[in-house]
Coordinates of C-alpha atoms (C1' of nucleotides) in Angstrom, one line a residue:
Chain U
X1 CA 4.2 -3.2 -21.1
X2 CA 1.3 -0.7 -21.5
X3 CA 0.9 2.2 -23.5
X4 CA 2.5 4.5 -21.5
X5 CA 5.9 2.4 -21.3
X6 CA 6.3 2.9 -24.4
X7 CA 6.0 6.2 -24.1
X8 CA 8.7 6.5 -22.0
X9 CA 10.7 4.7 -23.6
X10 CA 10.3 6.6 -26.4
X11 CA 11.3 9.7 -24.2
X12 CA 14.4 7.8 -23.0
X13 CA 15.9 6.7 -26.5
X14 CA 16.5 10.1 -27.3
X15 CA 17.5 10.5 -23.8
X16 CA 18.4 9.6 -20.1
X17 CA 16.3 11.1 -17.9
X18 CA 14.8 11.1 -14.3
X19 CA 11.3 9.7 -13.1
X20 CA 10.2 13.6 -12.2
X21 CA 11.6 14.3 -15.5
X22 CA 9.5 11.9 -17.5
X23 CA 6.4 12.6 -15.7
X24 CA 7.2 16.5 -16.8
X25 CA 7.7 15.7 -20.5
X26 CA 5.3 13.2 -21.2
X27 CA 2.7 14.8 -19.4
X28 CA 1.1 16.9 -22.9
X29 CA 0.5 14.3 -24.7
X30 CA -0.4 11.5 -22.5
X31 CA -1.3 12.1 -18.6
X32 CA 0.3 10.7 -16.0
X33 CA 0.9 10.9 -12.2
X34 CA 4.1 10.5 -10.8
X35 CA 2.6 7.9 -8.7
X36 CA 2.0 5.8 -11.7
X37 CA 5.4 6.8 -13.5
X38 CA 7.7 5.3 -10.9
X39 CA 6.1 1.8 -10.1
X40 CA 6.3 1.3 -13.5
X41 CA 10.1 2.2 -14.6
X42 CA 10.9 0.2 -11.4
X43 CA 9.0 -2.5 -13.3
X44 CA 10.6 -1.7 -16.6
X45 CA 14.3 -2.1 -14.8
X46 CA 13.0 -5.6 -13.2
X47 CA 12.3 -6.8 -17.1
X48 CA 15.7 -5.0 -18.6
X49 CA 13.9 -2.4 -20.7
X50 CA 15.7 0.6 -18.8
X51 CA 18.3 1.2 -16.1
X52 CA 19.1 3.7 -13.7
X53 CA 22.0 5.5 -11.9
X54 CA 22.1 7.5 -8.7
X55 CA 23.0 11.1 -9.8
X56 CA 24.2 13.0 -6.7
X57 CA 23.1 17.2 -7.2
X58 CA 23.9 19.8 -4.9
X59 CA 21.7 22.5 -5.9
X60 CA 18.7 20.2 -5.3
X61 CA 17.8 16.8 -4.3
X62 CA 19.5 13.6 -6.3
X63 CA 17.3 11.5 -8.9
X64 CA 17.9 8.7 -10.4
X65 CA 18.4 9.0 -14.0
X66 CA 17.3 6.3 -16.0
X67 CA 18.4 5.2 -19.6
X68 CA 17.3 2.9 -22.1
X69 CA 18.7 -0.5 -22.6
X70 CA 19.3 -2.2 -26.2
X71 CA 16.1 -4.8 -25.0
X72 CA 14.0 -2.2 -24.6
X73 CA 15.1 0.2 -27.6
X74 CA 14.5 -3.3 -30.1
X75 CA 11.2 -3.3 -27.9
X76 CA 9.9 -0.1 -28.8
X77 CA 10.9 0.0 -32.5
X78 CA 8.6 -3.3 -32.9
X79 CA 5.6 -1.6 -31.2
X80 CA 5.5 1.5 -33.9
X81 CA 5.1 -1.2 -36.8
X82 CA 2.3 -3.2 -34.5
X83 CA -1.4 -2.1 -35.2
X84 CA -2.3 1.4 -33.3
X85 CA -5.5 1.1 -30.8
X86 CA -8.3 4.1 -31.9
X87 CA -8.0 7.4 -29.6
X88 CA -9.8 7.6 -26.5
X89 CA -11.4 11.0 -25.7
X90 CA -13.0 11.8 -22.3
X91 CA -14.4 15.5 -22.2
X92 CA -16.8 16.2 -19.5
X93 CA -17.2 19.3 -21.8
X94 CA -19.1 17.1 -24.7
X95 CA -21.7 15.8 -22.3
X96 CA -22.6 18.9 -20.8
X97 CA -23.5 20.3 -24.4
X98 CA -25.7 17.4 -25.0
X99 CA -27.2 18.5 -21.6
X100 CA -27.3 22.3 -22.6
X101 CA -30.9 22.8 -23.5
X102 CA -31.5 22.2 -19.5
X103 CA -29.8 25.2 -18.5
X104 CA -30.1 29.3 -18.4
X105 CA -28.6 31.1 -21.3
X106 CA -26.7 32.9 -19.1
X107 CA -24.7 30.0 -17.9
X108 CA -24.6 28.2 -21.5
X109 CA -22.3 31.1 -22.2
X110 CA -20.3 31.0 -19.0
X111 CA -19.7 27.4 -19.6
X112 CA -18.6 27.9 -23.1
X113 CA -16.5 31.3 -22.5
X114 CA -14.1 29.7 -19.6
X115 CA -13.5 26.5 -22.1
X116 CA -12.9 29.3 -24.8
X117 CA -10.2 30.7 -22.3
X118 CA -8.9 27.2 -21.7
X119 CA -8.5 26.6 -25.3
X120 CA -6.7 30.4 -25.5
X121 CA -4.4 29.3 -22.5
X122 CA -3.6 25.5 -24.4
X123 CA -2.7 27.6 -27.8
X124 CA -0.2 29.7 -26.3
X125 CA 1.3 27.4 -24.2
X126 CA 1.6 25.0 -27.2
X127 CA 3.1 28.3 -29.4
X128 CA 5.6 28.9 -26.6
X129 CA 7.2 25.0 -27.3
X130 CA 7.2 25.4 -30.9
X131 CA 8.3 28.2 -31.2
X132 CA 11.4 26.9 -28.7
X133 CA 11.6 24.3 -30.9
X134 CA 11.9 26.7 -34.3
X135 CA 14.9 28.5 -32.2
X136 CA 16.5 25.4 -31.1
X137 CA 16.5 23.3 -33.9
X138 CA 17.3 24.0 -38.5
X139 CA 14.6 23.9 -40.5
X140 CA 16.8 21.2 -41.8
X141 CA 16.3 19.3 -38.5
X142 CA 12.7 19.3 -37.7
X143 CA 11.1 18.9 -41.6
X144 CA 13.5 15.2 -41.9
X145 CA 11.6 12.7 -40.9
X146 CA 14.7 10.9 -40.2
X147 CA 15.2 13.7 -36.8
X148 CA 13.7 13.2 -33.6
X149 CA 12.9 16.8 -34.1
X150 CA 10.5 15.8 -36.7
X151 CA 8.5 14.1 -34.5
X152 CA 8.3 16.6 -31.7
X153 CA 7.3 19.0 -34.4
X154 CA 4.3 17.1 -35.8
X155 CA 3.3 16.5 -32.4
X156 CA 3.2 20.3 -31.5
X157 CA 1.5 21.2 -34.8
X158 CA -1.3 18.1 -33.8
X159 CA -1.5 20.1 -30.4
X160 CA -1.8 23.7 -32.0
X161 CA -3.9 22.4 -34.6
X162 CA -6.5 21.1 -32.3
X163 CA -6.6 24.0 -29.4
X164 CA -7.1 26.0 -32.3
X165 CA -10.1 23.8 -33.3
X166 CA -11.0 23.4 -29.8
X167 CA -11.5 27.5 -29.9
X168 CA -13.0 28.1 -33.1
X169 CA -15.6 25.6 -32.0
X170 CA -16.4 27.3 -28.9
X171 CA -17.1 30.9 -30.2
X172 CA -19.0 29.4 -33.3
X173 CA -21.3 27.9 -30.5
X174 CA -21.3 31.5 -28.2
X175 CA -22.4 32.9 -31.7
X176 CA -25.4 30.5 -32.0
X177 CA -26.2 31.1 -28.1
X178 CA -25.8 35.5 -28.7
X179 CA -28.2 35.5 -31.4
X180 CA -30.6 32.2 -30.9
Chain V
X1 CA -21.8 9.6 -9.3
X2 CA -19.1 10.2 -11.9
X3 CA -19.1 11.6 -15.3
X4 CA -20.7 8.9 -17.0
X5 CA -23.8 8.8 -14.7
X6 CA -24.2 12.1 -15.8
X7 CA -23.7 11.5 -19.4
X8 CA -26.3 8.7 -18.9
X9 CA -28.7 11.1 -17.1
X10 CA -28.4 13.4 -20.2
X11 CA -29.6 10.8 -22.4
X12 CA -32.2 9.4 -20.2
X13 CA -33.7 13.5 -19.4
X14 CA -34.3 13.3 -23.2
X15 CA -36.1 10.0 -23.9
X16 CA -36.4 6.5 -21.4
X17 CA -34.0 3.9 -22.3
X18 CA -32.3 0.2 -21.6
X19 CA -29.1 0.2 -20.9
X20 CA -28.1 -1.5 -24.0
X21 CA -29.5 1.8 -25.8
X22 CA -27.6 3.8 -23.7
X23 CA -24.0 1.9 -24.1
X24 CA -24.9 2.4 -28.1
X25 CA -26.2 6.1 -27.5
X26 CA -23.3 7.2 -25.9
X27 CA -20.9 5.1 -27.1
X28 CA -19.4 8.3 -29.7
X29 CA -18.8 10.5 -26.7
X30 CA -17.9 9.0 -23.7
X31 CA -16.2 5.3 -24.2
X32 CA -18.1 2.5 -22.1
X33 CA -18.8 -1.5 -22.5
X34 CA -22.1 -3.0 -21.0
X35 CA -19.8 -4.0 -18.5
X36 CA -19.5 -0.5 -16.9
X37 CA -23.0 0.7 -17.8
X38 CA -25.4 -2.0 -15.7
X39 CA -23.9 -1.9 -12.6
X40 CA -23.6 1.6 -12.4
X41 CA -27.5 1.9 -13.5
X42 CA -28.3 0.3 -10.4
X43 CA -26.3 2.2 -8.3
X44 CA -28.2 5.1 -9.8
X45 CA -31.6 3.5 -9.1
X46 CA -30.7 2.5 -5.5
X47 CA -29.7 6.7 -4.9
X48 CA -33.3 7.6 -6.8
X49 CA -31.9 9.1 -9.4
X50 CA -33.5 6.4 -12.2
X51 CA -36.2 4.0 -12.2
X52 CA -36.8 0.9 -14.2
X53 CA -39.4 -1.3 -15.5
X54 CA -39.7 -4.3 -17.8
X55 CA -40.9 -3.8 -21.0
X56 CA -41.6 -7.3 -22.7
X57 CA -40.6 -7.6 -26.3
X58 CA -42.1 -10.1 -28.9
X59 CA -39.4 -10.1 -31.6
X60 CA -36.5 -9.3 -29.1
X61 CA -35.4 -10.0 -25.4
X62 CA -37.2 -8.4 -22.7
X63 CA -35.6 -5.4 -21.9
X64 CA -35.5 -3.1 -18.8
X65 CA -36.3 0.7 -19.9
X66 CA -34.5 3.5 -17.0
X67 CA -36.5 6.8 -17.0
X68 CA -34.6 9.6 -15.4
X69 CA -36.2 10.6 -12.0
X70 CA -36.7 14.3 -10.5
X71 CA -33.8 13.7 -7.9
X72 CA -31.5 12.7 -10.8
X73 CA -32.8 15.6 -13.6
X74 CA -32.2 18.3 -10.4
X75 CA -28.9 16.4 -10.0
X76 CA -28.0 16.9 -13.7
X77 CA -28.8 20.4 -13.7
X78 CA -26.3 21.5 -10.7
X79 CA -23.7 19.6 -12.5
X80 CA -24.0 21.5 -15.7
X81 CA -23.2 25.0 -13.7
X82 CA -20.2 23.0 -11.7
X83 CA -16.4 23.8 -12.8
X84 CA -15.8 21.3 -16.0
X85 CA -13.2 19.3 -15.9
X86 CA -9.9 19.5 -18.7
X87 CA -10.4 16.7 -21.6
X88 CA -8.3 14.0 -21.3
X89 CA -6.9 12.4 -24.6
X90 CA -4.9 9.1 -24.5
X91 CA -3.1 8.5 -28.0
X92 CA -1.2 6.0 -28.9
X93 CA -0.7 7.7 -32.5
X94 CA 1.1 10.4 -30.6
X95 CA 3.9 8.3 -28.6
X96 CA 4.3 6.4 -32.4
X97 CA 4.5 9.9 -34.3
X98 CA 7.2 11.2 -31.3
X99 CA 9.7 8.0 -32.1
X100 CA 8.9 8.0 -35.9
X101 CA 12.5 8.6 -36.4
X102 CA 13.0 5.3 -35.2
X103 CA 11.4 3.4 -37.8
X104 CA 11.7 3.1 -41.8
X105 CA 9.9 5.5 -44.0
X106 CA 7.7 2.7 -45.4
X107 CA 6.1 2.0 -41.7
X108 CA 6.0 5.8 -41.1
X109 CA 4.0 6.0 -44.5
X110 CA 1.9 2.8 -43.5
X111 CA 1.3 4.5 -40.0
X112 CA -0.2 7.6 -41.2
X113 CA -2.1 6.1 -44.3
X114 CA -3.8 4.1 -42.1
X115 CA -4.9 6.9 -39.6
X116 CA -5.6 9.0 -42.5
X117 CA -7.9 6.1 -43.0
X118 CA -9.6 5.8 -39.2
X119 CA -10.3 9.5 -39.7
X120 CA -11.8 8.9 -43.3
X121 CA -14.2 6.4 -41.6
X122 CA -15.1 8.5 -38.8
X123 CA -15.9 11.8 -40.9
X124 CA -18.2 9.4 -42.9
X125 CA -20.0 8.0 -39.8
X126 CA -20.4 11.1 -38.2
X127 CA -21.6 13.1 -41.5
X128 CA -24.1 10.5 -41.8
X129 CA -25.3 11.3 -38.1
X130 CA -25.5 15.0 -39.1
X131 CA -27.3 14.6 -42.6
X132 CA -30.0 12.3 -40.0
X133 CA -30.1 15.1 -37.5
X134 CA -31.0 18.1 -40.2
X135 CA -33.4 15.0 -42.1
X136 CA -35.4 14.7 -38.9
X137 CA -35.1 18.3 -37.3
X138 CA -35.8 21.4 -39.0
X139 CA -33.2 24.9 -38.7
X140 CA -35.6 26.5 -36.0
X141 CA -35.2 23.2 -34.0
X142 CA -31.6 22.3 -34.2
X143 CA -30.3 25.9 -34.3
X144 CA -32.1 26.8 -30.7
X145 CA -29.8 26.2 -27.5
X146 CA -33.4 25.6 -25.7
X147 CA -34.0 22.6 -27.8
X148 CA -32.6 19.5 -27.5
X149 CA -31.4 18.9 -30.6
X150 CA -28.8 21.9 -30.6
X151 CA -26.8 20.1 -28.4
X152 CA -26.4 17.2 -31.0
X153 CA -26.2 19.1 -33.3
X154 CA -23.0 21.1 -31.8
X155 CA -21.8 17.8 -30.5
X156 CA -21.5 16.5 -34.0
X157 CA -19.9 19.5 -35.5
X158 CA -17.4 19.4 -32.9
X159 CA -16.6 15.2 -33.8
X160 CA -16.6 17.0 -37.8
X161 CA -14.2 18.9 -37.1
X162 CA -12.2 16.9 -35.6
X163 CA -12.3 14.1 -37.9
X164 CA -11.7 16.4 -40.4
X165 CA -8.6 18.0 -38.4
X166 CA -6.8 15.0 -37.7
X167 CA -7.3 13.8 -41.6
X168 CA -5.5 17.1 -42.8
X169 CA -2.9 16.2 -40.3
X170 CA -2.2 12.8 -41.3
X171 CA -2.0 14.3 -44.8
X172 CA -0.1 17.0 -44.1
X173 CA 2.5 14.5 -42.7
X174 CA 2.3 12.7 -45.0
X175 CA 3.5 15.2 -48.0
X176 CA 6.6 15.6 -46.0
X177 CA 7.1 11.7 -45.6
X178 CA 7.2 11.6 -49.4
X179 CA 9.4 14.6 -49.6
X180 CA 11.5 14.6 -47.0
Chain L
dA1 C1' 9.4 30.4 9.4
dG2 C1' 6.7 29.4 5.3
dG3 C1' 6.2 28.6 0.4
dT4 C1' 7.6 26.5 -3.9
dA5 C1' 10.0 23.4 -6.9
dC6 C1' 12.6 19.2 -7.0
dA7 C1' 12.6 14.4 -6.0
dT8 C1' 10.8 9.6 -4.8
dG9 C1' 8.0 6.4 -3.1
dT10 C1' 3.5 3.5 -1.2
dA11 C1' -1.6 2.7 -0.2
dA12 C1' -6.3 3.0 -1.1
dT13 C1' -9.7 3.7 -4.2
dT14 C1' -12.1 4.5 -8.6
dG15 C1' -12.6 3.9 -13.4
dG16 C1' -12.4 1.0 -17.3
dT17 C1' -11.4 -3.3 -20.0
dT18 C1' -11.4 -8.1 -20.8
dA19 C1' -13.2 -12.4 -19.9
dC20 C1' -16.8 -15.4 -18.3
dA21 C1' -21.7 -16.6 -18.4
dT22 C1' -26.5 -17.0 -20.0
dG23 C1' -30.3 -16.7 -22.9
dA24 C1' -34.0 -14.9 -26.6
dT25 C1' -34.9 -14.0 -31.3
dT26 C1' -34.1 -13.6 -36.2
dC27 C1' -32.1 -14.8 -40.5
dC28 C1' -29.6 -17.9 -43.6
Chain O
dG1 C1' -27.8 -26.0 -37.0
dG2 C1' -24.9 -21.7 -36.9
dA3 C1' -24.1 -16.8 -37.0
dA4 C1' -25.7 -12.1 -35.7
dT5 C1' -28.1 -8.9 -33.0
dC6 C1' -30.4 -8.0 -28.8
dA7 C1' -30.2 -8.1 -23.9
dT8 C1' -28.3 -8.5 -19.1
dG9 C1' -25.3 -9.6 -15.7
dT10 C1' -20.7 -10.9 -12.7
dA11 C1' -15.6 -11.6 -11.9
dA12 C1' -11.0 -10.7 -12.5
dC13 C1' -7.7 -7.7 -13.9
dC14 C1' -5.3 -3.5 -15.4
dA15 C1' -4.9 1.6 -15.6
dA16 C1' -5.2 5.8 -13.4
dT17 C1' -6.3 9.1 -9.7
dT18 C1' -6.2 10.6 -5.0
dA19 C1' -4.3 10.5 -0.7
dC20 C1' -0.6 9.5 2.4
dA21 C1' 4.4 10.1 3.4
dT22 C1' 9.1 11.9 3.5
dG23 C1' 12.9 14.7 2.5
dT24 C1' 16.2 18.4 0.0
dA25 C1' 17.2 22.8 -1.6
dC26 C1' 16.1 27.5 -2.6
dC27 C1' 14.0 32.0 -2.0
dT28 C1' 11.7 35.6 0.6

DNA sequence: AGGTACATGTAATTGGTTACATGATTCC
DNA sequence: GGAATCATGTAACCAATTACATGTACCT
């Protein structure tokens, strides 16, 4: 049981879903291939965390739908109460801008413009979910912290919250390369 | 080469080094153990891109000091101009805060206080690389993208603001743990 | 007929962590 | 003598990406 097990399991308890479905929902906030994602709930069946079911469609091709099992629900309510591990970053972006002072102004500012736009592109898909989530869901819904809206919402507001940052940061330093 | 040989080149086109300098040097940006670092060093000397020599050391263990070679500086300075590759964040706080709904409001308040926390000691560590950084260089110095110290400098506003960020978050959830 | 999204899998490789292993030097 | 920091390395394992592989259903 790694980290990202318990990810989906966490997806699962709120509900069944498919292999291609997990890979698509988990995929913001931890990434994962679908290559890794279905060894691993194959491994997760073999030790009784999850099940599955054949579910025939006709509109596209069948998927096994997979659900939590009690095992694995007791499981994942002990891991949030064990200590968390710190945050791993890995930006190729931070290294170049230790390396900046090697390059020509000219691409210092391309390099930091298409991150700009990548931050730009993050925010709005991020806005588009909450939003969805703000038209789905009360107010009443997503501020208890006893809904699982709750914790999509603080998620999203983590996300927004940090393309936002991730922006800011990147026309402060455009500023700094226009005038310096 | 991947992007920690670059991230090593980076430090080593600034000042020569041993590779237990550089695991501590880059250590706040890019994630590595000596385990990682020496063998890939000598792959790097065996393609020219570094070069080593022993530098014997009264009050310490010899050490072996890399200097960054022509080969690898032109090599470095391609890679800044190639297409950067998307940061990649791996969280377990995130999969916790998704199932928080799962869990008693006590853990949920113990979860965040103690992130809070992480990102307490992390503003503190990096403000105390900053206050270092503006001791040592002066405005004309760290405020130029041509010198080298710009890009720690922007590099350490960026790990600011986001220990700063993910504090007001924690805090943020946390007024609604106590309310909600 | 060709492209895209849906759907599931395995194999090979790379990247990264943990564990094993050794030794110098300093400080208490 | 024992702990802490400095210093370098290898081996085993786990995590993750890339590539290989197959097939359905839908749309143009």
């Amino acid at each position: 049981m790694n980290t990202l097990s318990y990810g989906l399991l966490g997806l699962l308890a709120r509900a069944s879903r498919s292999g291609y479905e997990l890979m698509q929902y988990i995929q913001p906030f931890w990434q994962a291939k679908h290559s890794q994602i279905y060894p691993l709930l194959a491994k997760m069946e073999q030790e009784g965390y999850v099940t599955h079911e054949v579910v025939l469609q006709s509109d596209k091709p069948d998927k096994k739908v997979y659900s939590i099992t009690s095992k694995g629900s007791d499981k994942l309510k002990i891991w949030i109460n064990e200590p968390t591990t710190e945050p791993v970053l890995r930006d190729e972006m931070m290294l170049k801008a230790y390396s900046l002072w090697l390059t020509d102004p000219e691409s210092a500012v391309r390099l930091f413009s298409s991150r700009a736009q990548m931050y730009a592109d993050k925010l709005a898909y991020y806005e588009n979910l909450m939003q969805g989530l703000k038209e789905r869901e009360s107010e009443t819904s997503y501020l208890s912290p006893a809904s699982p809206a709750f914790g999509r919402y603080i998620l999203l507001q983590k996300a927004l919250d940090n393309s936002k940052n991730g922006q800011n940061w990147c026309e402060w330093v455009l500023s700094m390369l226009k005038n310096g």
